[in-house]
Short mmCIF file of C-alpha atoms in Angstrom, two decimals:
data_model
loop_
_atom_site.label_atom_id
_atom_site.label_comp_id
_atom_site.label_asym_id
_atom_site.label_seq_id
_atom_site.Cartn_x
_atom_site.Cartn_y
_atom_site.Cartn_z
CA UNK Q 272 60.65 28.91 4.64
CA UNK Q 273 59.05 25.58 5.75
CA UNK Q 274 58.57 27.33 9.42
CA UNK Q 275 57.08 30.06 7.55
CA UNK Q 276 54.56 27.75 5.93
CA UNK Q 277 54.22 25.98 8.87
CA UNK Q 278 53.27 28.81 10.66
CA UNK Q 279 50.93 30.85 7.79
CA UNK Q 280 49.06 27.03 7.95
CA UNK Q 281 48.48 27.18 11.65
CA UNK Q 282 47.09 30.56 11.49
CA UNK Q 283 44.43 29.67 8.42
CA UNK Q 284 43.73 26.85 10.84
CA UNK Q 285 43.14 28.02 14.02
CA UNK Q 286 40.59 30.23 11.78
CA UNK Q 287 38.62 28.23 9.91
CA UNK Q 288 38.26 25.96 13.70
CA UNK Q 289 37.34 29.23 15.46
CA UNK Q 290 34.29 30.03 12.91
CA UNK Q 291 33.26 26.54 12.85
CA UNK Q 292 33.25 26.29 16.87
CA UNK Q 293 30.88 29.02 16.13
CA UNK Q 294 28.78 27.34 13.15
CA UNK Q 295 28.98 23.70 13.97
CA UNK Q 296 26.22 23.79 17.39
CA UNK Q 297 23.55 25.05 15.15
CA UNK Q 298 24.35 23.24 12.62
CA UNK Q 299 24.31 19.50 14.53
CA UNK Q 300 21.83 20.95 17.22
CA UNK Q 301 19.09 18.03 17.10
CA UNK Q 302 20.78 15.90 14.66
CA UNK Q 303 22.58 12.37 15.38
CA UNK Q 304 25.98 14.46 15.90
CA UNK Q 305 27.87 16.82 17.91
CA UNK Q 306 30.45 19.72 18.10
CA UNK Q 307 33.01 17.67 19.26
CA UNK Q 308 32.50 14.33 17.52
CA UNK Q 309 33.13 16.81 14.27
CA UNK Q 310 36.42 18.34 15.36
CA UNK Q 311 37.49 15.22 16.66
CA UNK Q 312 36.88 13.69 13.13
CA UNK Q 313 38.50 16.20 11.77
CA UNK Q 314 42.19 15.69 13.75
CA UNK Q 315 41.86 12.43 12.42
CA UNK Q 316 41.55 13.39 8.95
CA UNK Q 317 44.02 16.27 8.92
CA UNK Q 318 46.40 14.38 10.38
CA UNK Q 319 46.40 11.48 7.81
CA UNK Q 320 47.15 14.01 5.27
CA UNK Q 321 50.62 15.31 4.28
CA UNK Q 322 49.75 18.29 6.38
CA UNK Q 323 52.63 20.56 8.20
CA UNK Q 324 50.32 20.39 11.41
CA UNK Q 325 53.06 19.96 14.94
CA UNK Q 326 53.66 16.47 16.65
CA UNK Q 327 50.84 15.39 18.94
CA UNK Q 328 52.57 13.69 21.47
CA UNK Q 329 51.16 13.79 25.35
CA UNK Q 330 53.88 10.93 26.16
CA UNK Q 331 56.39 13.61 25.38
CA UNK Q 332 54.46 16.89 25.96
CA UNK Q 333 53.01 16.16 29.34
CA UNK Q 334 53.00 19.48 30.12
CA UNK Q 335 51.31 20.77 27.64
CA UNK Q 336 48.85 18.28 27.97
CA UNK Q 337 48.02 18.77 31.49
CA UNK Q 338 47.94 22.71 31.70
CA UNK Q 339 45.63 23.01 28.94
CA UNK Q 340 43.27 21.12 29.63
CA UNK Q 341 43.62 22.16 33.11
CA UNK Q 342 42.58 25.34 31.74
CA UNK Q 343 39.94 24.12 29.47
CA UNK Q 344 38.77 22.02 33.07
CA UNK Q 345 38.00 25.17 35.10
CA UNK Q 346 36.43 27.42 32.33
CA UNK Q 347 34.03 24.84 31.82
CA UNK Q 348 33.41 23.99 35.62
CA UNK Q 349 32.65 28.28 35.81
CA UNK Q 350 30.33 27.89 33.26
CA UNK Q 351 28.54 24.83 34.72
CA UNK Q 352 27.96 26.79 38.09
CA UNK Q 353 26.95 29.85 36.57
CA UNK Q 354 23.92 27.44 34.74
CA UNK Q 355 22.32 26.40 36.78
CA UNK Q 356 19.27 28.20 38.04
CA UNK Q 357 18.16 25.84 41.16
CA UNK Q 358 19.38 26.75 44.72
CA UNK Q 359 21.92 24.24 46.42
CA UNK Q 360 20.01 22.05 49.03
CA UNK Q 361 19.77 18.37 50.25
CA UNK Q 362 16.67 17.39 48.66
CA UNK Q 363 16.82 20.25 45.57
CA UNK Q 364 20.11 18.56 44.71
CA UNK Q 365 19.21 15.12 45.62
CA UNK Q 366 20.48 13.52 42.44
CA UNK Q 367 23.57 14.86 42.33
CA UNK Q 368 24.48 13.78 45.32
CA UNK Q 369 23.23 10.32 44.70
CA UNK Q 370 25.66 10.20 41.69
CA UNK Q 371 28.70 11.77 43.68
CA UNK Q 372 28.16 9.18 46.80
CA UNK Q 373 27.22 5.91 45.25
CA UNK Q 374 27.79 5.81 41.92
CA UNK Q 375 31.45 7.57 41.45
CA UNK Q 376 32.71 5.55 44.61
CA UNK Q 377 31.38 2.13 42.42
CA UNK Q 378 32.31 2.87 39.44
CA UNK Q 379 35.97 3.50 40.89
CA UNK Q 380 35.61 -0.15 42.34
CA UNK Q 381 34.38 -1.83 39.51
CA UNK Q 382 36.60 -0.22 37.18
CA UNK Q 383 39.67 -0.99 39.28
CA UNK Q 384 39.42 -4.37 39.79
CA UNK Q 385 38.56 -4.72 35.98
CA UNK Q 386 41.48 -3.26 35.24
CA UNK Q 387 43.92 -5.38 37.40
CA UNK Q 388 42.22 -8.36 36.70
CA UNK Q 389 42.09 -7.91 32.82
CA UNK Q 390 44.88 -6.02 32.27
CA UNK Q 391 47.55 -7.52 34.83
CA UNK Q 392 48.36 -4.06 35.88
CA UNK Q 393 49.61 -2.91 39.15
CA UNK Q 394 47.23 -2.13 41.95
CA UNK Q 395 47.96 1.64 41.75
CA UNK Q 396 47.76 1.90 38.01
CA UNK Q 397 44.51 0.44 38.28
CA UNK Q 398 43.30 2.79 40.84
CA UNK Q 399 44.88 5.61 38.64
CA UNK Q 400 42.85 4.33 35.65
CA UNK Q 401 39.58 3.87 37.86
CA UNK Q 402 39.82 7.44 39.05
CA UNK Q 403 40.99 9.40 35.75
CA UNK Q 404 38.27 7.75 34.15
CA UNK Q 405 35.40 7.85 36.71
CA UNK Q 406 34.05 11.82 36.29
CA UNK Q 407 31.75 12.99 33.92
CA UNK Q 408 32.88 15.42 31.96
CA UNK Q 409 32.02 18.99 32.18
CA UNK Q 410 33.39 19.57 28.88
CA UNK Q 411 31.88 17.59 26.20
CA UNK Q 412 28.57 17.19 28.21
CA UNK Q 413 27.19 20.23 26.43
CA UNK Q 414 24.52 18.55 24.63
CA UNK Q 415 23.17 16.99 28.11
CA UNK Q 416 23.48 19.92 30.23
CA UNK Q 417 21.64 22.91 31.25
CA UNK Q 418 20.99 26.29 29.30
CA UNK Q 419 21.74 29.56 30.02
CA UNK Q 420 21.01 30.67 33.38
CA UNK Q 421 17.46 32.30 33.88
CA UNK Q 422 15.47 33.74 36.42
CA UNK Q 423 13.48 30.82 37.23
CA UNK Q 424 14.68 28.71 39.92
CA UNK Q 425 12.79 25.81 38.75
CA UNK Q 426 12.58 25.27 34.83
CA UNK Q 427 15.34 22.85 35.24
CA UNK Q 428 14.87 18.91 33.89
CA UNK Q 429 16.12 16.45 36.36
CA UNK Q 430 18.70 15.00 33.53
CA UNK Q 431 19.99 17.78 32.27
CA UNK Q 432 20.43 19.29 36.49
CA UNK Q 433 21.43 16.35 37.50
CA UNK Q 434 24.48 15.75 34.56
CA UNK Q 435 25.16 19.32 35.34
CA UNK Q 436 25.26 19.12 38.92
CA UNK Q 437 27.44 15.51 38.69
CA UNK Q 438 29.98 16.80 36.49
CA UNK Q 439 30.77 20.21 38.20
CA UNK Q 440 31.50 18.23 41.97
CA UNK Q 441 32.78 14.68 39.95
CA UNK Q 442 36.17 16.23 38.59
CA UNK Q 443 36.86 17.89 41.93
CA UNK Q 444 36.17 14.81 43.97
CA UNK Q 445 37.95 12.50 41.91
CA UNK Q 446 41.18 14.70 42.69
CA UNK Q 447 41.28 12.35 46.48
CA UNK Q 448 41.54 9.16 44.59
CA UNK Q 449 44.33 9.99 42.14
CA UNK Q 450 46.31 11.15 44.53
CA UNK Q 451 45.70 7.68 46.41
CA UNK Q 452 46.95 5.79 43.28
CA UNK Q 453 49.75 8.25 43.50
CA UNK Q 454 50.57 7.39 47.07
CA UNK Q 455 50.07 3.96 46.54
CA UNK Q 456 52.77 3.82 43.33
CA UNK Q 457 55.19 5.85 45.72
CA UNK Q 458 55.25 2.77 48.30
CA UNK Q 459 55.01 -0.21 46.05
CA UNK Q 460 58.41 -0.11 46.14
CA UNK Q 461 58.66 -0.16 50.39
CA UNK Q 462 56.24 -3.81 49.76
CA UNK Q 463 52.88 -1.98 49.74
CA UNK Q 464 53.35 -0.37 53.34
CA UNK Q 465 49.93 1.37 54.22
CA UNK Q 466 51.54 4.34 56.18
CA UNK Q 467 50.52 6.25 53.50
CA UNK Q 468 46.59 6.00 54.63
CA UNK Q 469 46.21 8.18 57.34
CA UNK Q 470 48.53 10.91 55.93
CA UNK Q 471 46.53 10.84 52.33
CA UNK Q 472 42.93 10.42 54.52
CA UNK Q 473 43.96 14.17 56.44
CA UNK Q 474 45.42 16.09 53.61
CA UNK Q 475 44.12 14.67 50.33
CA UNK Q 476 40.40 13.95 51.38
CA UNK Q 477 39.69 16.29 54.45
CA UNK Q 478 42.28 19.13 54.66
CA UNK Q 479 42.07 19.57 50.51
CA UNK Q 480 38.63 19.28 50.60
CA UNK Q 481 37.31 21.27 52.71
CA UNK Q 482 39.52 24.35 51.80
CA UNK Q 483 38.10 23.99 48.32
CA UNK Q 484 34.81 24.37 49.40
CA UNK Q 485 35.99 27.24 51.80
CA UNK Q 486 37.66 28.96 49.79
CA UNK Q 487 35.22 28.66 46.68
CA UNK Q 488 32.44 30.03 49.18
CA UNK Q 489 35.05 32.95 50.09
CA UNK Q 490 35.53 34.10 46.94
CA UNK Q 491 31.92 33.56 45.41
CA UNK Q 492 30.88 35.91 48.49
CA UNK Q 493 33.47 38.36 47.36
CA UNK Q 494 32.72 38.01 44.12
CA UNK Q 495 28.82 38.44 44.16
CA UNK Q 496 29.22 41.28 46.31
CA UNK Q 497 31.73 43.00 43.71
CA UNK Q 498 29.22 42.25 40.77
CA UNK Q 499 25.94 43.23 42.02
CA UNK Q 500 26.10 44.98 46.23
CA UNK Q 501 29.51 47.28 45.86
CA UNK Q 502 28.65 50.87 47.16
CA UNK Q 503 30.84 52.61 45.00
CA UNK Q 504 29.33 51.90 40.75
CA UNK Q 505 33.02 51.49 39.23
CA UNK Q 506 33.23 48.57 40.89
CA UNK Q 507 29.67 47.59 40.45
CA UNK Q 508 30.98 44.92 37.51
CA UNK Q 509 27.00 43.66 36.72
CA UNK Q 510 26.37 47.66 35.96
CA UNK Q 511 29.22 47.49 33.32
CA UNK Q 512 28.47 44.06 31.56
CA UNK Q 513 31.99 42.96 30.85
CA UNK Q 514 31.43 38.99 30.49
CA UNK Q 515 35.58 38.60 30.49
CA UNK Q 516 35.27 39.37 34.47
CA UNK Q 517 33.83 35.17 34.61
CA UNK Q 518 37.51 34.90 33.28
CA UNK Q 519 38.87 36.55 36.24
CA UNK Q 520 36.30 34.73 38.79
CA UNK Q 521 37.65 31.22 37.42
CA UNK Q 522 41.61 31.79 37.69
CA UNK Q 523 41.47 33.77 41.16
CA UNK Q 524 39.19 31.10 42.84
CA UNK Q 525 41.50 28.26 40.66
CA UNK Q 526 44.59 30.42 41.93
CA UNK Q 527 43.91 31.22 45.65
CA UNK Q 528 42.88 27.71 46.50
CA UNK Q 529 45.89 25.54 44.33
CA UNK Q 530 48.15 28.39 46.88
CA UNK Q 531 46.60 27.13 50.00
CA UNK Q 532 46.88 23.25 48.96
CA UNK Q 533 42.94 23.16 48.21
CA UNK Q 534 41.42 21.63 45.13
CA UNK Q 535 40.99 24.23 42.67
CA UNK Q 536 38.33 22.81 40.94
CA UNK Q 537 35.61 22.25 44.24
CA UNK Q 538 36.27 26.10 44.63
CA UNK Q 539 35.85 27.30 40.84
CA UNK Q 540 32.45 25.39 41.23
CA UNK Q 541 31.92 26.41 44.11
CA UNK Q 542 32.60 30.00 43.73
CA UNK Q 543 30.22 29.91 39.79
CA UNK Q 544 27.53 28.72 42.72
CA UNK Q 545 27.70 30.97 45.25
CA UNK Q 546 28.02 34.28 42.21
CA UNK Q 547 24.65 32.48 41.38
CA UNK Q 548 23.06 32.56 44.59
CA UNK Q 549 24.11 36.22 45.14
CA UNK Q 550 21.63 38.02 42.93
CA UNK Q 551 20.33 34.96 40.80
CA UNK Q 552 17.73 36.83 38.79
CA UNK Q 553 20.11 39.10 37.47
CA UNK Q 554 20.63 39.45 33.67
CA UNK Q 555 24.39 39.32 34.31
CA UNK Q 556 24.75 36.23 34.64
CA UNK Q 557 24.15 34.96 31.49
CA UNK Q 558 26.40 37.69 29.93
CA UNK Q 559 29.12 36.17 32.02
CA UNK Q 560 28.18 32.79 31.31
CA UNK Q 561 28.24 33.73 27.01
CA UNK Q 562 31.46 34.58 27.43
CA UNK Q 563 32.66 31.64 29.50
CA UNK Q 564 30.59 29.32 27.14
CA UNK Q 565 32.49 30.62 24.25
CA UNK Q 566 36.00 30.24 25.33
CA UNK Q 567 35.24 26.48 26.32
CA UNK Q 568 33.72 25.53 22.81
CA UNK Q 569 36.94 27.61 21.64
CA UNK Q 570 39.28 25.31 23.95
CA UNK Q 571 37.01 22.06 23.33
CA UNK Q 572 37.91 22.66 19.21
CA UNK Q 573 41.49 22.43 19.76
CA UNK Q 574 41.81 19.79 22.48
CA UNK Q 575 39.39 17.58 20.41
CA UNK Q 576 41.29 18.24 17.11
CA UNK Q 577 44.38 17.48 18.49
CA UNK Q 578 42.89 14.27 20.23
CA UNK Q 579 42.07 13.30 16.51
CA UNK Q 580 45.54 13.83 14.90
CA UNK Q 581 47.32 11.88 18.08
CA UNK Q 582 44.73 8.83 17.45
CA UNK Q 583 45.59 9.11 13.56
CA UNK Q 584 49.20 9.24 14.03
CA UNK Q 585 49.75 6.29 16.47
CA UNK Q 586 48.30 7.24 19.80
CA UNK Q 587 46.64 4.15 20.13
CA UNK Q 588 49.36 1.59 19.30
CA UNK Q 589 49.86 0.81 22.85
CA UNK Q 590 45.86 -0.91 23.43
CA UNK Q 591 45.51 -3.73 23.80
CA UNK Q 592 41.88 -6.13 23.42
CA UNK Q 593 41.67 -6.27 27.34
CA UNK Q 594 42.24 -1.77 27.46
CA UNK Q 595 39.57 -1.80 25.15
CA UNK Q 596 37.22 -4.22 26.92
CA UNK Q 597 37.82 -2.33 29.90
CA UNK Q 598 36.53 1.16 28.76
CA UNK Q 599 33.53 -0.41 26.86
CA UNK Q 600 32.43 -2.21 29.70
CA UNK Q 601 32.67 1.51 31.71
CA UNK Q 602 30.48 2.97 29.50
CA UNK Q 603 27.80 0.41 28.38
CA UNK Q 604 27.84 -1.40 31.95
CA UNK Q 605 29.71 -0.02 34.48
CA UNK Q 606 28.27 3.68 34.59
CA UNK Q 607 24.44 2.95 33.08
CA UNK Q 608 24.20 0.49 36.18
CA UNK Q 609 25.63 2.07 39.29
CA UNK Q 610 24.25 5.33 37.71
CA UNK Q 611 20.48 3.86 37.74
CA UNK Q 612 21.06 2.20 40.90
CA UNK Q 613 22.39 5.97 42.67
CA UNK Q 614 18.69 7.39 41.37
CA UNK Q 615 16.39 4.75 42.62
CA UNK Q 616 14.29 7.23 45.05
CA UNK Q 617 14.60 10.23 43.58
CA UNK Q 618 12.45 12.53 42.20
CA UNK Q 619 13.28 11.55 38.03
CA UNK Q 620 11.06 9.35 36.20
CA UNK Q 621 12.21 5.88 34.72
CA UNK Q 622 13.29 7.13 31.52
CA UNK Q 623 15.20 9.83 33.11
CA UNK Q 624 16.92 7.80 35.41
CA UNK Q 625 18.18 5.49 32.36
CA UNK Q 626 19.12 8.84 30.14
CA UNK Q 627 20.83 10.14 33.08
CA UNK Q 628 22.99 7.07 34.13
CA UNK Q 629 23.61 6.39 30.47
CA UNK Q 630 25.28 9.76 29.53
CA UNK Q 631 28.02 9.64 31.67
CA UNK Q 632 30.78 11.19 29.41
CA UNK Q 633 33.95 11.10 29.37
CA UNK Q 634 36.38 13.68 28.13
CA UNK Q 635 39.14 16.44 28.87
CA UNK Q 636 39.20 15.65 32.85
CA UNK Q 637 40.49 12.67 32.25
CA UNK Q 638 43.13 13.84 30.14
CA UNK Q 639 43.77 16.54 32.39
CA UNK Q 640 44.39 13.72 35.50
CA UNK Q 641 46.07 11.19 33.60
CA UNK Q 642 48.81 13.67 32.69
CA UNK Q 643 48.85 15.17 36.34
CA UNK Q 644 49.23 12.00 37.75
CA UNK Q 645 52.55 10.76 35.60
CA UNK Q 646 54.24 14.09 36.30
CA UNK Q 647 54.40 12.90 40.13
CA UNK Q 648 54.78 9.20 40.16
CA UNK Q 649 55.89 6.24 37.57
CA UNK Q 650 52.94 3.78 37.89
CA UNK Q 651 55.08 0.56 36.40
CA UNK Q 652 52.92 0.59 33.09
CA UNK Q 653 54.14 2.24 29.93
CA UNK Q 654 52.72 5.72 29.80
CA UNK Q 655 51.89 5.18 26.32
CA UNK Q 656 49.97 2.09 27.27
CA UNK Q 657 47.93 4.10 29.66
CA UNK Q 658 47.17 7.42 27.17
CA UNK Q 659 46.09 3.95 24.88
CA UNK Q 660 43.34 3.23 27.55
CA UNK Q 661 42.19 6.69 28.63
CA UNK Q 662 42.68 7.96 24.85
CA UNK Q 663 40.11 4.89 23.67
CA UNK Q 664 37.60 5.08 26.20
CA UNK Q 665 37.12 9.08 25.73
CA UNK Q 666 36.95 8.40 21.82
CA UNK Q 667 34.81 5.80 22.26
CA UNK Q 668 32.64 8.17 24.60
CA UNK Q 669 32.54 10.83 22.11
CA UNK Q 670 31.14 9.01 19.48
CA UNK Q 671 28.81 6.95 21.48
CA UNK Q 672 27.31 9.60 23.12
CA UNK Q 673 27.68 12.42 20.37
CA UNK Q 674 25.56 10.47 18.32
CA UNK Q 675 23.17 10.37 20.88
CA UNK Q 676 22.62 12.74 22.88
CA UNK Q 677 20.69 14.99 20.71
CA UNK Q 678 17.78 13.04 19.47
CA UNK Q 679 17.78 11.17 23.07
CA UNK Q 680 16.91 14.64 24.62
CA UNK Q 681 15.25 16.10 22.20
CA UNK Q 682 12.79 13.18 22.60
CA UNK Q 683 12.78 13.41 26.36
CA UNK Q 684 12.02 17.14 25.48
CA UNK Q 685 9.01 16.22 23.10
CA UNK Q 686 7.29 13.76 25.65
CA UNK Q 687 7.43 16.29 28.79
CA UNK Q 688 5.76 18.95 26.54
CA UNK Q 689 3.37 16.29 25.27
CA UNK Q 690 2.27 15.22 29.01
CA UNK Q 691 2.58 18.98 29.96
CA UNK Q 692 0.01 19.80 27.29
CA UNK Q 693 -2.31 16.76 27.96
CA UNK Q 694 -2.40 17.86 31.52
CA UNK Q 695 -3.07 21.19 31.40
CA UNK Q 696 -5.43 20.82 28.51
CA UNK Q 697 -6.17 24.04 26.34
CA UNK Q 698 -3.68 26.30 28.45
CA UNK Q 699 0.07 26.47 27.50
CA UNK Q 700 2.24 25.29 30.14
CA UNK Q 701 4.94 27.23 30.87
CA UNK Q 702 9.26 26.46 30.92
CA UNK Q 703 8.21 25.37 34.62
CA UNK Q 704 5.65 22.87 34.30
CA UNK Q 705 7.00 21.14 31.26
CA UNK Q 706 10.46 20.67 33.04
CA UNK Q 707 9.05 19.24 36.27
CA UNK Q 708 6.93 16.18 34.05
CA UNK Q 709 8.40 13.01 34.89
CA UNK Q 710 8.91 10.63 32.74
#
């Protein structure tokens, strides 16, 4: 009977979360709050009560853990690439790669050695920590990041391209450096031997790489030509508007590459890119990116509600003052100052430069790593000690910038328009023209 009940509970749950994924972004849009900061509020308080919800236990459910939000990862890297409207090019994409080359590599550093100077942790833990933590987030970045694709090319605000942009490549390319601290933890037991280098700098940076990118541009040709340039119309899928085919895009590309020892995640970016550049004025596009939208805010729900109920039932007995210290310093320091430093040069104003190094959030990719990680190596740290650390810093990210991010856009919003209008006088200037105002 009590499985019964358990079960009839779940169901009225996974409900009443589905139809307010579905509510709650109108509701908070604008407003000192966001989707997930409510659902993760909401674990919490569920779980405090005498509730037949299941054990919340990534420790013990590793698994789990790291195939769903593996899943939840690569929906929401599909829908990032499918966003964005502007062409990829050196000096069109100039701040992204900024971000990826100098800040990502510093805030690895900085966060290491933080980490095994504060904590008294291992060198490879400390790497492990540095690189789960160091992406931002495709996942709960909604607030910062594009819209839905349009025809325009360039109606696109250098923070919200740029966060974009970052957190589509970030969560591939952090993939090379947890798979160093993984390397590393294998021969701490030989006395730190460093035959591991060349071996890890040929398959995990340039072999793994470069067939992500290859095989995302593979498919994405495939794929574009499928959608919108097959001969025969049944397989014309653009002239048949099924938005489940982004579905299909995201696990072949994930699939085909994780088979030939690639990253998955470079290529599911990669291939959302090059589907893009195929037709990019296309109305299907943002029918596949709907859909794609709506399974992530579906997936974010549940991985933020059960975040919730594992911090109210324990999951963050294992921090200590120093874990703490070192994921507040990551996001008030660490990232808003190699973040601003990567942008000096580029084409965003000083306000946008501060807005964009300061929303560096961090979320379900570093869950994702951080189980991935302890499935292949023991790092000499208590797991739960480490799911303490990464668990803490994502909270701590979620509220931080969930409070945030909506009136610090909106205002960013409100100025361009304002210049826009005081430049162009009596005339309304269009999506274009307000977006490229610097500020």
């Amino acid at each position: 009977m009590s499985a019964v009940i358990s079960g009839d509970f779940l169901f009225t749950l996974f409900g009443a979360g589905a139809l307010a994924a579905a509510v709650l972004p109108r509701l908070v849009a604008g407003r000192p709050l966001s989707m997930p900061l409510v659902f993760l509020l909401c674990g919490l308080l569920f779980a405090a009560l005498p509730l037949p919800l299941p054990e919340v236990d990534p420790v013990g459910h590793r698994v789990w853990v790291e195939h769903l939000t593996e899943i939840c990862v690569i929906v929401s890297l599909m829908g990032a690439g499918l966003a964005l409207n502007r062409p990829v090019g050196w000096r069109q994409w100039q701040a992204s790669w900024r971000l990826l080359g100098v800040t990502m590599p510093l805030t690895i550093v900085v966060t290491g050695l933080l980490a095994w100077w504060l904590l008294d942790w291992p060198p490879a833990a400390a790497l492990l920590l540095a690189a789960v933590l160091a992406p931002t987030d495709p996942v709960l970045a909604s607030e910062v990041r594009v819209g839905a694709p349009t025809e325009s090319e360039h109606d696109e605000d250098e923070v919200r391209f740029a966060l974009t942009s970052e957190a589509g490549l970030n969560d591939g390319l952090a993939f090379p450096v947890v798979m160093a601290a993984v390397a590393l933890a294998g021969a701490a037991g030989a006395g730190l031997s460093g035959e591991w280098v060349g071996e890890w700098l040929l398959v995990d940076v340039v072999y793994k790489c470069v067939v992500g990118v290859l095989a995302g541009i593979a498919v994405g040709k495939l794929l574009g030509w499928l959608f919108f340039r097959a001969g025969w119309q049944a397989m014309r899928l653009s002239e048949h508007r099924d938005g489940f085919v982004a579905l299909g895009a995201t696990f072949l590309a994930y699939g085909v590459t994780e088979l030939a020892h690639g990253y998955g995640f470079l290529a599911v970016f990669v291939t959302a890119c090059r589907i893009r550049a195929a037709e990019r004025a296309h109305g299907y596009h943002a029918v596949l990116h709907d859909f794609v939208e709506q399974i992530e805010r579906l997936m974010t729900a549940g991985l933020l509600f059960l975040l919730g109920a594992f911090v109210a039932r324990g999951g963050l007995a294992g921090l200590t003052w120093q874990g703490a210290l070192v994921g507040l310093l990551l996001l008030l320091a660490i990232r808003p100052v190699t973040g601003w430093v990567a942008q000096l040069g580029t084409a965003a104003g000083p306000r946008e430069r501060v807005v964009t190094a300061f929303f560096g959030i961090r979320g379900i990719g570093s869950l994702f790593y951080l189980a991935y990680a302890l499935g292949a190596e023991g790092f000499h740290v208590p797991a739960g000690e480490l799911w303490a650390v990464v668990t803490f810093t994502i909270l701590a990210s979620v509220v931080l910038h969930g409070v945030s991010a909506s009136p610090v856009i909106s205002r960013l919003d409100r100025l361009r328009l304002l210049k826009a209008r005081r430049r162009h006088g009596d005339e309304r200037p269009g999506d274009d023209e307000v977006a490229h105002e610097r500020l």
